[in-house]
mmCIF file of C-alpha atoms and ligand atoms in Angstrom:
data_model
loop_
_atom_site.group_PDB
_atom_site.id
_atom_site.type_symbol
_atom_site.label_atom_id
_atom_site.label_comp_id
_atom_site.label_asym_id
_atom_site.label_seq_id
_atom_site.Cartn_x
_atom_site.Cartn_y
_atom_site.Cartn_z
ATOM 1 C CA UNK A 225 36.751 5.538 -24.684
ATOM 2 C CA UNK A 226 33.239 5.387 -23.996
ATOM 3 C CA UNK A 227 31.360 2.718 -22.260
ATOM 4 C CA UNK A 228 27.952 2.684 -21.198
ATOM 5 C CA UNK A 229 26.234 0.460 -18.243
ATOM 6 C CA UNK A 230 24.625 -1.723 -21.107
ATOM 7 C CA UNK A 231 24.521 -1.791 -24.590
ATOM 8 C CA UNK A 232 21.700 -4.048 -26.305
ATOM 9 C CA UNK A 233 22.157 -2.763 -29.393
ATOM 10 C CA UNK A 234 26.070 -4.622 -29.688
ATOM 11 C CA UNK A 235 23.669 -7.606 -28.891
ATOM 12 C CA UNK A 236 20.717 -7.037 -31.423
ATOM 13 C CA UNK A 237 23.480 -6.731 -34.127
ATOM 14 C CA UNK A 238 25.232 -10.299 -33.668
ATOM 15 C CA UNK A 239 21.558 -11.620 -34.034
ATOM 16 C CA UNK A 240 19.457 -9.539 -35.675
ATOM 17 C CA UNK A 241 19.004 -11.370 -38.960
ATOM 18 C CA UNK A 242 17.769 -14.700 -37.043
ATOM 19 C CA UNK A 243 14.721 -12.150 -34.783
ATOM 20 C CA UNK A 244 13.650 -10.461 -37.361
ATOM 21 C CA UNK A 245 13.203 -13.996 -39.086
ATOM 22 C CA UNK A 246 11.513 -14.891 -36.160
ATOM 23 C CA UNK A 247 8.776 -12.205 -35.261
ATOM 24 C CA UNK A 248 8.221 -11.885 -39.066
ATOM 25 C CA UNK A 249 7.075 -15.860 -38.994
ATOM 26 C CA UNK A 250 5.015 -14.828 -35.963
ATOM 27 C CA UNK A 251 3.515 -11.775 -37.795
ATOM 28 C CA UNK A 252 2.907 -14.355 -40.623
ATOM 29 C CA UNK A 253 0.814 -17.262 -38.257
ATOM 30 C CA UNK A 254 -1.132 -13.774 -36.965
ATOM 31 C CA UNK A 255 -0.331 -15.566 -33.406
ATOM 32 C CA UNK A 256 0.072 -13.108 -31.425
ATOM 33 C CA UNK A 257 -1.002 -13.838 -27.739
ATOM 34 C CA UNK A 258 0.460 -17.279 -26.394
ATOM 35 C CA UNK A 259 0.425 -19.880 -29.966
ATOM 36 C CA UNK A 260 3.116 -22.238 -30.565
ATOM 37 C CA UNK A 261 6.101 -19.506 -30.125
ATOM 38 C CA UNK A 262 5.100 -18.972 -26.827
ATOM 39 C CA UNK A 263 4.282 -22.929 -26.573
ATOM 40 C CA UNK A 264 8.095 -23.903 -27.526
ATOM 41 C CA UNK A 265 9.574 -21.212 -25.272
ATOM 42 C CA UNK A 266 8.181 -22.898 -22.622
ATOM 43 C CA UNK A 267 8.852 -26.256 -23.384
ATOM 44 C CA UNK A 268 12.698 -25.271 -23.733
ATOM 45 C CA UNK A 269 12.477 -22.783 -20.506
ATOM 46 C CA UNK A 270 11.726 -25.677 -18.776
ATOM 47 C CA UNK A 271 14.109 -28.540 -20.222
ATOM 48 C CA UNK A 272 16.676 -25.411 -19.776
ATOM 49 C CA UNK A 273 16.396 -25.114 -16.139
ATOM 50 C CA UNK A 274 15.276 -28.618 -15.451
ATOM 51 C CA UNK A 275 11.637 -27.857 -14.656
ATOM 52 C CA UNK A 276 8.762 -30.455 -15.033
ATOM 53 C CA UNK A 277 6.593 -26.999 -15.915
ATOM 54 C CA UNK A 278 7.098 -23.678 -17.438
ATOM 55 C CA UNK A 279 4.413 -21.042 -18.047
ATOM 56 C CA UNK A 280 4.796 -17.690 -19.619
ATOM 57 C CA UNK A 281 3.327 -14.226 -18.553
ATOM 58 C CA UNK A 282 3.418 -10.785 -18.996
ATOM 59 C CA UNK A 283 6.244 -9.843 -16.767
ATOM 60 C CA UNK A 284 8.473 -10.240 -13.853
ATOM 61 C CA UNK A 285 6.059 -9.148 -12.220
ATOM 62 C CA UNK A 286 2.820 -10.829 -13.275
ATOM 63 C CA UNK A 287 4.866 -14.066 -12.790
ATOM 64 C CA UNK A 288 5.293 -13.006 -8.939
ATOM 65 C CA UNK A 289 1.793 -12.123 -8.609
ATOM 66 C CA UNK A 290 1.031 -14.726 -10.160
ATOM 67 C CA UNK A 291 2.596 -16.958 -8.411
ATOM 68 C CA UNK A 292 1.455 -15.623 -5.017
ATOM 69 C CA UNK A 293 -1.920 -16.550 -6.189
ATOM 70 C CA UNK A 294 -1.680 -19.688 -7.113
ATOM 71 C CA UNK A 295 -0.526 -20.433 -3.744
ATOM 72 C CA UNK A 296 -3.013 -18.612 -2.127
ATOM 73 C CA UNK A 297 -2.247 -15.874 -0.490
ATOM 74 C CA UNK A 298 -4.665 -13.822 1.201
ATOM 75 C CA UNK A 299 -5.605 -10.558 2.959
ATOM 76 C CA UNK A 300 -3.425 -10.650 6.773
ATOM 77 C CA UNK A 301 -0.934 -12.884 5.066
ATOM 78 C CA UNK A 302 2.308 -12.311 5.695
ATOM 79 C CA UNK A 303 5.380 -12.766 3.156
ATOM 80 C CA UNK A 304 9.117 -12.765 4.695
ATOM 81 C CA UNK A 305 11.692 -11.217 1.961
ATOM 82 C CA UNK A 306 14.544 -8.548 1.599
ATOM 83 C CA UNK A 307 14.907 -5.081 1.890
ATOM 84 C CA UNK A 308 17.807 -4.974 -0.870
ATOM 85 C CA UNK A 309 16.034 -5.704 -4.014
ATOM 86 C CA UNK A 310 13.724 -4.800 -7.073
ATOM 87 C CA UNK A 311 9.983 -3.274 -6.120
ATOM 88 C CA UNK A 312 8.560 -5.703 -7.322
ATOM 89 C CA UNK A 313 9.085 -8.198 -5.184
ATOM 90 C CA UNK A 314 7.575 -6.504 -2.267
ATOM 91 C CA UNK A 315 4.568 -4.771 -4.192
ATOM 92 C CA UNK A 316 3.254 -7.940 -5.487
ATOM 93 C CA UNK A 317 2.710 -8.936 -1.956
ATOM 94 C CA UNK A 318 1.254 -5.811 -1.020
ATOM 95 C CA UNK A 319 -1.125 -5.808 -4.315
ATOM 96 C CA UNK A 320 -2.752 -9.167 -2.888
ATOM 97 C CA UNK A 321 -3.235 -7.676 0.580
ATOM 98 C CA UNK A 322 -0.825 -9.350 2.781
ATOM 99 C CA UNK A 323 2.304 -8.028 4.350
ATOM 100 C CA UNK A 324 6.013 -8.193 3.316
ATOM 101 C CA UNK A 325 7.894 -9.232 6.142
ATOM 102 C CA UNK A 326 11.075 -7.516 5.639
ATOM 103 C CA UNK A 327 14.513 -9.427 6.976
ATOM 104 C CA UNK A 328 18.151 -7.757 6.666
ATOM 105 C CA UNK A 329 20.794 -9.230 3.737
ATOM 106 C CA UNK A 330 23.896 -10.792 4.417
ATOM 107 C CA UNK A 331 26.656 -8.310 3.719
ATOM 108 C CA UNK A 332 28.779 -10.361 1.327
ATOM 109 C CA UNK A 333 25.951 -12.442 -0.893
ATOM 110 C CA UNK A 334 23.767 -9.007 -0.647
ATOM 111 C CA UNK A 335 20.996 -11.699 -0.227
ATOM 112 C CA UNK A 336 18.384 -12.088 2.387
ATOM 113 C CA UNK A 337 20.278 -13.531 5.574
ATOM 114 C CA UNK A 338 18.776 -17.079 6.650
ATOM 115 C CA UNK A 339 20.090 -16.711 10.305
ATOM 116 C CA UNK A 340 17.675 -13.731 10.549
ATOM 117 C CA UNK A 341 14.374 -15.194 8.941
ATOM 118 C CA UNK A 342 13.316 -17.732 11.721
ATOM 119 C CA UNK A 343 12.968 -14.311 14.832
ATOM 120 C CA UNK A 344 10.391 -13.027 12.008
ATOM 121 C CA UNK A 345 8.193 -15.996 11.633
ATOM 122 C CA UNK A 346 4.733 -15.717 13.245
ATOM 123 C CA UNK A 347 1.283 -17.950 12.834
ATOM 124 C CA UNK A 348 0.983 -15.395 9.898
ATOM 125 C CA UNK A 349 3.586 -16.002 8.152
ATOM 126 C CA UNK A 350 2.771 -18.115 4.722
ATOM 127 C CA UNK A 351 5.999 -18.147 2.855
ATOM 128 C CA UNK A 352 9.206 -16.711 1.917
ATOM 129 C CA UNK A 353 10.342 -14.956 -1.393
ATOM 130 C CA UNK A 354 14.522 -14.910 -1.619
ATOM 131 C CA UNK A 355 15.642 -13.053 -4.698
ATOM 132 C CA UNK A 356 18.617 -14.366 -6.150
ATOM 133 C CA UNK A 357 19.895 -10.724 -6.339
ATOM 134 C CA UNK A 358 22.384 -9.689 -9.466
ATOM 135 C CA UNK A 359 22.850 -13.296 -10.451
ATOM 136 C CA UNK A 360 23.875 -15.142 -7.616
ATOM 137 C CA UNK A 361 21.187 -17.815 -5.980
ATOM 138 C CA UNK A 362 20.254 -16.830 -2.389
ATOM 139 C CA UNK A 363 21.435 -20.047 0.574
ATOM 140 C CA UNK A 364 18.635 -22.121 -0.777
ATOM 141 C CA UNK A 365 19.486 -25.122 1.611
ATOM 142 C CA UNK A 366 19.091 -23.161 4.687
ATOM 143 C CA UNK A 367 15.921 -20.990 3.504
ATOM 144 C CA UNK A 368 14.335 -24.567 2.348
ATOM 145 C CA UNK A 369 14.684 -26.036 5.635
ATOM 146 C CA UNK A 370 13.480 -23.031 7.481
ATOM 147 C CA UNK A 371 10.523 -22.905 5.472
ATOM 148 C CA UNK A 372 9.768 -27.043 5.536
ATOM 149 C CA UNK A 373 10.102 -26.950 9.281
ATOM 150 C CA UNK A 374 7.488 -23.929 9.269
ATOM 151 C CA UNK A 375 5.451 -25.327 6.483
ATOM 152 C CA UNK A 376 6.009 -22.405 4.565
ATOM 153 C CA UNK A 377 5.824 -21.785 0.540
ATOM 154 C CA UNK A 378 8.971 -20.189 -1.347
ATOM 155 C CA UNK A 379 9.033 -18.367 -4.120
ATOM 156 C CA UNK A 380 12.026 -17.417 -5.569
ATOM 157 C CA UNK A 381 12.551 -14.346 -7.546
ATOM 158 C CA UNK A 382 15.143 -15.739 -10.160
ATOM 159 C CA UNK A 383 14.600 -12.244 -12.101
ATOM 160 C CA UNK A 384 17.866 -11.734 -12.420
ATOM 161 C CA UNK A 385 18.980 -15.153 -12.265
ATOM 162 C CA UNK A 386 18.224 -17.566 -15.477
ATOM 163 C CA UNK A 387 20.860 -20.329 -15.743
ATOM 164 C CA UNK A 388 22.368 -19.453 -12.069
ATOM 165 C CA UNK A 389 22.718 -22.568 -10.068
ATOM 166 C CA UNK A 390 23.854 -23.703 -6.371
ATOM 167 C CA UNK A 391 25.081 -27.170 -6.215
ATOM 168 C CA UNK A 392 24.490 -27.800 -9.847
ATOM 169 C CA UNK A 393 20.500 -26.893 -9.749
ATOM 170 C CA UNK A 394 19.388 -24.239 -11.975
ATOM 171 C CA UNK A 395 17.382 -21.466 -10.134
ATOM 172 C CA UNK A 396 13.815 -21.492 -10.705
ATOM 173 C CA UNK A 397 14.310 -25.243 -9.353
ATOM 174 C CA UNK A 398 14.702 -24.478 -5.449
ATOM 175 C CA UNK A 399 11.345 -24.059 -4.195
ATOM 176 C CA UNK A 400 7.978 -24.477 -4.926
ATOM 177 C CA UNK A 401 8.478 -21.753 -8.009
ATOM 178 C CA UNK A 402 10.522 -19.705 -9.274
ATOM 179 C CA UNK A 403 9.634 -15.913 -11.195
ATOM 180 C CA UNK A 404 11.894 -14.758 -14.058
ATOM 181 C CA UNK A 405 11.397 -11.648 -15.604
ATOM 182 C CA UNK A 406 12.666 -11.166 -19.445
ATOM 183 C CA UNK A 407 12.561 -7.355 -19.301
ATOM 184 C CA UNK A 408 15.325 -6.609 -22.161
ATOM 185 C CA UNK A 409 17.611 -5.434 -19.839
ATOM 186 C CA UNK A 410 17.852 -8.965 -17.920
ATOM 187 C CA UNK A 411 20.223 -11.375 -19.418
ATOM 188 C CA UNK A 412 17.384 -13.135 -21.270
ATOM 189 C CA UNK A 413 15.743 -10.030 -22.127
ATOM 190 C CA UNK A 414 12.791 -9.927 -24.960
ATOM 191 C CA UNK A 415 11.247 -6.789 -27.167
ATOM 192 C CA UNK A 416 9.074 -5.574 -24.177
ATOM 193 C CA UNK A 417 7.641 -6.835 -21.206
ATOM 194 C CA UNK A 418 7.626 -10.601 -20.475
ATOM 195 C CA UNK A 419 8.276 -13.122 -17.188
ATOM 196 C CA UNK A 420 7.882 -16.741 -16.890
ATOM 197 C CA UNK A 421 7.038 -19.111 -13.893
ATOM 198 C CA UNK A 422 8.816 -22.478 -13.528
ATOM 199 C CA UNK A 423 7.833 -25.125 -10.881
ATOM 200 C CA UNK A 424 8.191 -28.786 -10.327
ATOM 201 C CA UNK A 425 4.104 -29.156 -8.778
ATOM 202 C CA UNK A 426 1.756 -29.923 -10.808
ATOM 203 C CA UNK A 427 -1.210 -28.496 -8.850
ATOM 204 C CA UNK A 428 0.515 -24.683 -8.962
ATOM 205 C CA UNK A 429 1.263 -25.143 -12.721
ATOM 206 C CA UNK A 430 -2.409 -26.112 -13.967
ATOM 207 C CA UNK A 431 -3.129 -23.130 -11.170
ATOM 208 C CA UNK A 432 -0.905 -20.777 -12.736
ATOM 209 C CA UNK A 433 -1.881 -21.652 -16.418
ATOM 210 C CA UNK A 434 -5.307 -21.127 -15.852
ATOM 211 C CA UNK A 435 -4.632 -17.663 -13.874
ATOM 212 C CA UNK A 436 -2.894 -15.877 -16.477
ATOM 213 C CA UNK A 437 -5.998 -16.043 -18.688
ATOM 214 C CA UNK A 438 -9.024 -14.922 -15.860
ATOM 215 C CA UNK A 439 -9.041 -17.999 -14.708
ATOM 216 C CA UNK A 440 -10.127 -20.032 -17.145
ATOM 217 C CA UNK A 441 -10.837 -23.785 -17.223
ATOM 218 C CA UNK A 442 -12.217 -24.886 -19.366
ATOM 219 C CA UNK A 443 -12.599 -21.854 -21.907
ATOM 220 C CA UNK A 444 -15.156 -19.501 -20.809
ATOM 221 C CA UNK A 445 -15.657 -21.392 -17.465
ATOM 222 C CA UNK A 446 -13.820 -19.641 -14.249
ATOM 223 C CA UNK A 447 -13.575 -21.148 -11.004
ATOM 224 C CA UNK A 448 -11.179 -18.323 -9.977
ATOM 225 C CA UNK A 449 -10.272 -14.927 -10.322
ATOM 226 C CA UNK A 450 -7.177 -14.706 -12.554
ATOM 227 C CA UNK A 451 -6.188 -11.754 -14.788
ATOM 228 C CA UNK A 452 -4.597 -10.818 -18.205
ATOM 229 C CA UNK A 453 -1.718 -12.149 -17.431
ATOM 230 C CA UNK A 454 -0.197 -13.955 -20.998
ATOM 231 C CA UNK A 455 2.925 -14.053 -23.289
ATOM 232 C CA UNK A 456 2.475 -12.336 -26.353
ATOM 233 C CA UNK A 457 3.750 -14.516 -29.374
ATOM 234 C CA UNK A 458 6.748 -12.193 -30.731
ATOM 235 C CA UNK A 459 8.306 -12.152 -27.176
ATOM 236 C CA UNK A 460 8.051 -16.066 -27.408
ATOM 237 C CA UNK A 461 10.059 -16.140 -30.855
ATOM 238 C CA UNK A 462 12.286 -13.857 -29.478
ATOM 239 C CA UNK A 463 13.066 -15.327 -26.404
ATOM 240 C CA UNK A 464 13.810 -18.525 -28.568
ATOM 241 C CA UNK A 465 16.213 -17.087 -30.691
ATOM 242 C CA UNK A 466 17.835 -15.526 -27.597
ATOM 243 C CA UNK A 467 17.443 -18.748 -25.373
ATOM 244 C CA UNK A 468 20.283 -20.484 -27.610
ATOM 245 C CA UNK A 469 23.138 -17.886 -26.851
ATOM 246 C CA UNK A 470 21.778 -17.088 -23.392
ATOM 247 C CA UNK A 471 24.820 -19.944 -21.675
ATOM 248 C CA UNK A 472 27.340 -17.591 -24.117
ATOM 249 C CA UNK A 473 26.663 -14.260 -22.889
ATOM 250 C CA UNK A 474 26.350 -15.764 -19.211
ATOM 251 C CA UNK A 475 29.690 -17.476 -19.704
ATOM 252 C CA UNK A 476 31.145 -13.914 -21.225
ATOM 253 C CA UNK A 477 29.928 -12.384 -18.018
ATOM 254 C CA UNK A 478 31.729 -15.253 -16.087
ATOM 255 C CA UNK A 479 34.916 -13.957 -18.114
ATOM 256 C CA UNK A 480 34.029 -10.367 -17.518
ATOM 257 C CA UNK A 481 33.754 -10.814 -13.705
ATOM 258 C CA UNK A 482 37.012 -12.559 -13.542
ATOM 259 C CA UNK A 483 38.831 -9.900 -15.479
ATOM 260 C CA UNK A 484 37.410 -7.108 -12.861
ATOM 261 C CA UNK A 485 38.194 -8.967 -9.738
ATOM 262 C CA UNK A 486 41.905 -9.308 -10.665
ATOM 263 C CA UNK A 487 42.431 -6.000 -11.446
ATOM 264 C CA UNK A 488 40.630 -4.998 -8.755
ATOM 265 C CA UNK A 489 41.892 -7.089 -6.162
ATOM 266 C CA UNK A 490 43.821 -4.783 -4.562
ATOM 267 C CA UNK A 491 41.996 -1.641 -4.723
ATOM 268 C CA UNK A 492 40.027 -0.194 -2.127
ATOM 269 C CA UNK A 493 36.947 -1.631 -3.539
ATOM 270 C CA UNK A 494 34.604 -5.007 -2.289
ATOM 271 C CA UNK A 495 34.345 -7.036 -5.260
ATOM 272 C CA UNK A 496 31.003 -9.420 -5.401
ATOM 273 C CA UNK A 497 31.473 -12.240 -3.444
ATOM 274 C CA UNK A 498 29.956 -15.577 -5.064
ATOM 275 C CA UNK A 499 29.817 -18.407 -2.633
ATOM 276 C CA UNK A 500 31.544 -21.665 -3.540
ATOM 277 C CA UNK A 501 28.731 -23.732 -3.758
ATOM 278 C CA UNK A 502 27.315 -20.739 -6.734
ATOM 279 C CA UNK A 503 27.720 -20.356 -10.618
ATOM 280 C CA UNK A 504 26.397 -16.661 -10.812
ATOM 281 C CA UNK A 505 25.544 -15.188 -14.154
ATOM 282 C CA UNK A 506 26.405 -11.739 -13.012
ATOM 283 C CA UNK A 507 23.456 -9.791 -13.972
ATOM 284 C CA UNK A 508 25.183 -7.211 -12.306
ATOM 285 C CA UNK A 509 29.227 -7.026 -11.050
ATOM 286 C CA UNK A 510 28.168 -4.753 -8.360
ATOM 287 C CA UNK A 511 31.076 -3.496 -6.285
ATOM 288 C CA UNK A 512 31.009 -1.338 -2.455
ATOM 289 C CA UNK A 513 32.587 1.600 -1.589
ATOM 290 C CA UNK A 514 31.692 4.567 1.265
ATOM 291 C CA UNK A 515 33.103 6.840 -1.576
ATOM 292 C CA UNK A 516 30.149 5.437 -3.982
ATOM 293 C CA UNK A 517 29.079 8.825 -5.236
ATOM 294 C CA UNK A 518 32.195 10.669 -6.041
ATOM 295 C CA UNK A 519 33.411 6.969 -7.370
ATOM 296 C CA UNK A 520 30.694 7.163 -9.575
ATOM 297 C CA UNK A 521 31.097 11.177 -10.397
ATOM 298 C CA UNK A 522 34.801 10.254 -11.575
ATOM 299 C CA UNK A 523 33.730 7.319 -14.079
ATOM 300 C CA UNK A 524 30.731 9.710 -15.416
ATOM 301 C CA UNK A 525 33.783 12.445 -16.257
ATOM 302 C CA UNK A 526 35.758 9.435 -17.707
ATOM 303 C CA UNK A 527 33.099 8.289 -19.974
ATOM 304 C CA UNK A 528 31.896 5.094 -18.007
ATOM 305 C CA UNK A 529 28.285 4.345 -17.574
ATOM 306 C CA UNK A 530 27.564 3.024 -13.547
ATOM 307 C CA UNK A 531 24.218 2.792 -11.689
ATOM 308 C CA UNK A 532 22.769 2.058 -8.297
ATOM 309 C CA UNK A 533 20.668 -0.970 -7.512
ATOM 310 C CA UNK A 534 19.527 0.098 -5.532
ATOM 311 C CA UNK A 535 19.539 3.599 -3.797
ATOM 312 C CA UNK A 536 16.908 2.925 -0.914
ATOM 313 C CA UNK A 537 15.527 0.028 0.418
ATOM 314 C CA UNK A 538 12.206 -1.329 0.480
ATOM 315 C CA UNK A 539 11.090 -1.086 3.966
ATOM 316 C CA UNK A 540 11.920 2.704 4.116
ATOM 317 C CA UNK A 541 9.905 3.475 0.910
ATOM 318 C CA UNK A 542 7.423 5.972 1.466
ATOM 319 C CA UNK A 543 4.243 3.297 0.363
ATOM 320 C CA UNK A 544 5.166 0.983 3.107
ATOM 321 C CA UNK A 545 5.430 3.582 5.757
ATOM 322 C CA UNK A 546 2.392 2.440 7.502
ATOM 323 C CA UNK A 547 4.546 -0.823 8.193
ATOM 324 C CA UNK A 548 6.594 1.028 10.582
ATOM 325 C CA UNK A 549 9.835 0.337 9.644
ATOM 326 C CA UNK A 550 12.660 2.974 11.232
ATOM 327 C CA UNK A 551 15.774 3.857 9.940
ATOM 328 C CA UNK A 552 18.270 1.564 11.406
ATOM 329 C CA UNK A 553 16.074 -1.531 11.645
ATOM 330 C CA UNK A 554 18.085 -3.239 8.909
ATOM 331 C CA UNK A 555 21.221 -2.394 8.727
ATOM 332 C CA UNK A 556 23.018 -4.079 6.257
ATOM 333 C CA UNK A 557 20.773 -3.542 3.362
ATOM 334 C CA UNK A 558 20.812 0.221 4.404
ATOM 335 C CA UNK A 559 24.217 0.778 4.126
ATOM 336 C CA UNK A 560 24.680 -1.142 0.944
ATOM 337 C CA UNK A 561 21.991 1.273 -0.515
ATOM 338 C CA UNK A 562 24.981 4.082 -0.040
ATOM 339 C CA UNK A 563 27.648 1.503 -1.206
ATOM 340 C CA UNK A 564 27.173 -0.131 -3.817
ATOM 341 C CA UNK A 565 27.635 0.708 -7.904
ATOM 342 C CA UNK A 566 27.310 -1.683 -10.576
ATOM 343 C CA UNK A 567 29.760 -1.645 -13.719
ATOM 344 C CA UNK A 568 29.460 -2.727 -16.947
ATOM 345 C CA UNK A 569 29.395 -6.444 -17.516
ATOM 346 C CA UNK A 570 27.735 -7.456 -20.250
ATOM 347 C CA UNK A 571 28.929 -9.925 -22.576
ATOM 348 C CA UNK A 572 29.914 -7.773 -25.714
ATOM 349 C CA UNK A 573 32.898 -5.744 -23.769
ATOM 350 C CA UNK A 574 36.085 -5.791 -24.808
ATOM 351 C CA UNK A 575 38.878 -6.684 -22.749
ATOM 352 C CA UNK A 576 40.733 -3.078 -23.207
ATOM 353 C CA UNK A 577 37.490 -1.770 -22.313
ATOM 354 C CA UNK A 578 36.948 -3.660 -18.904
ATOM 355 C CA UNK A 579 40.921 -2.884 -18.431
ATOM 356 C CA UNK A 580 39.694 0.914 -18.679
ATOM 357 C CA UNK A 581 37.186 0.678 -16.328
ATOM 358 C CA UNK A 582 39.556 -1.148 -14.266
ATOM 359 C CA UNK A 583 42.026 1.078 -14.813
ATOM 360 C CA UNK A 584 39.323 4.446 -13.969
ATOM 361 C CA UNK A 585 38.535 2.765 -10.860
ATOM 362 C CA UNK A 586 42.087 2.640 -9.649
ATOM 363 C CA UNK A 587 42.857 6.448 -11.036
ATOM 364 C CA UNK A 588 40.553 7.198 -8.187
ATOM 365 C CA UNK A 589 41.908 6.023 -6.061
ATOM 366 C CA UNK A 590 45.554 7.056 -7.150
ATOM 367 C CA UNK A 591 46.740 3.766 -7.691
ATOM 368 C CA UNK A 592 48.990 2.289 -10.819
HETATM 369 C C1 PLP B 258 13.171 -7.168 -13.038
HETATM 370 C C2 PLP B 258 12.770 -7.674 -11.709
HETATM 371 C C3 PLP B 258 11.441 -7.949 -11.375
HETATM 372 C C4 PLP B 258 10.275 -7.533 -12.228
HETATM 373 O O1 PLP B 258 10.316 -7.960 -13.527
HETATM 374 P P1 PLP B 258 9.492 -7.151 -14.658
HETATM 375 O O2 PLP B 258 9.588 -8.060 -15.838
HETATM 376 O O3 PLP B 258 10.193 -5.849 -14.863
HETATM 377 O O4 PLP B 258 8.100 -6.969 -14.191
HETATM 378 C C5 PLP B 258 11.169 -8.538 -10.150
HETATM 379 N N1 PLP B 258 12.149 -8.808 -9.278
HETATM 380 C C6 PLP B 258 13.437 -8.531 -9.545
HETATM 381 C C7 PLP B 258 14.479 -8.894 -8.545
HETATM 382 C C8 PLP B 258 13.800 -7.935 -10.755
HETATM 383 O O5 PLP B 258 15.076 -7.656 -10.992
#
């Protein structure tokens, strides 16, 4: 049997008649950069995760930049956030001048650790970016009262988190913005780059709308610096088509999830641990092991598809080595970078097939 880490094409079959129907109406209006696809994306983003305003961008990215901006942070800023995540997160920060702060994770959410932010706060500090890392929402209730008693912004990085929610709120609903990315290997993924910022204010949505095109406002007319920063039209009628199955595949994931922590129970390995007050959508079932490599060496040999996210952390890169970060300053994220491997998990598996990987796992470690 052979099983890869992801396979979109399994996905692009179920739908493929209702895209292609889709871009070609786009290719038809010739509207190709924002225009109503774009326009109704938003409208159901937003009614999706229960945002008064959704605006699309170019990536996961762009909407973290973005973001940043519209909030205004400047040169000497600094930005508190984890270790354990994407680039991204941390280079959008950079890219505007100010500093990532970085604060160790907490060893069973993998998320940044609240009881560690408030040592790392100084009359710099402007806000705090959690990323709601493989699915599950970072302790919003703690991080939100940290930053309201600091008068800090948050941000959160719901990348890899659309349709998560903590205490029934969606993600993207838990600070002052959230960031999703729809790069197509995300669980809303479109046909290229794409991101999308949601937010309840209405003073960092008129912000943000008017960033993403220079600046803009009216046309021609800039008050600010902005950028090309906009939704092209066939990601918008893609994302649409892919919007209305998006609570399916999350719900297959549940499934998924469920499957490989029973049969994994008792094996050697740390299965993800979602929080009680969390409905993860697993963008990735990311288990820990010390024997990570030669775990992962056996599955390759067996046919099974694995990866690290991610192998080194952020404060150790080498472009943030004038921030003076030594190895052993975080811990926790550092050894998870030699721990952890993600499986498959995406919704189109087969039962037999999660049983094999199951199964693989539990080979390793000589167990029926
Ligand atoms: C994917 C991702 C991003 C960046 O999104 P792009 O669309 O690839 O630019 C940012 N943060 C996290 C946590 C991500 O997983």
């Amino acid at each position: 049997m052979q099983i890869p880490i992801l396979d979109l094409k399994a996905q692009y079959a179920n739908i493929k008649d209702e895209v292609i129907q889709a871009i070609s109406d786009v290719c038809d209006n010739q509207a190709f950069i924002l225009g109503p696809a774009v326009a109704e994306f938003e409208e159901k983003v937003a009614a999706y995760c229960n945002s008064k305003y959704a605006i699309g961008v170019s990536s996961g990215t762009d909407a973290l930049l973005v973001s940043l901006m519209a909030l205004d942070i400047k040169p000497g800023d600094e930005v508190i956030t984890t270790p354990f995540t994407f680039f991204a997160t941390a280079g959008s920060i950079v890219r505007l001048g100010a500093k990532p702060v970085f604060v160790d994770v907490d060893a069973d959410s993998l998320n940044i650790d609240p009881s560690a932010i408030e040592q790392k706060i100084t009359d710099k500090t402007r806000a705090i970016i959690p990323v709601h890392l493989f699915g599950q929402i970072a302790q919003m209730k703690a991080i939100t009262e940290i930053a309201k008693r600091h008068n800090l912004a948050v941000i959160e990085d719901a990348a890899q988190a659309i349709g998560a929610s903590q205490d029934g709120i969606k993600a993207g609903n838990l600070g002052d913005c959230g960031c999703f990315s729809f790069y197509p290997t995300k669980n809303l993924g479109g046909f290229g780059d794409g991101g999308l910022v949601t937010t309840n204010r209405e003073d960092i949505a008129q912000k943000i709308k008017a960033l993403r095109d220079h600046g803009q406002s009216p046309r021609y007319f800039y008050k600010v610096i902005g950028g090309n920063f906009r939704l092209d039209g066939i990601q918008g009628a893609v994302l649409n088509v892919k919007l209305r199955y998006l609570d399916g595949w999350n719900e297959k994931r549940r499934q998924n999830a469920a499957l490989y922590d029973s049969l994994l129970a008792d094996s050697p390995v740390k299965t993800p641990k979602i929080s009680a007050d969390n409905v993860s959508i697993y963008h990735q079932y990311t288990i820990t092991t010390p024997e990570r490599d030669k775990l992962q060496q056996f599955l390759a040999e067996n046919n099974i598809g694995s990866a690290i996210f991610y192998p080194k952390p952020l404060h150790l890169q080498d472009c943030f080595s004038d921030l003076g970060y030594r190895p052993g300053d975080l811990p926790i994220a550092e050894q998870l970078c030699k721990e952890v491997l993600s499986l498959p998990i995406y919704s189109e598996l087969a039962t037999d097939q999660i049983e094999y990987v199951a199964k693989t796992v539990r080979k390793y470690y000589k167990m029926s």
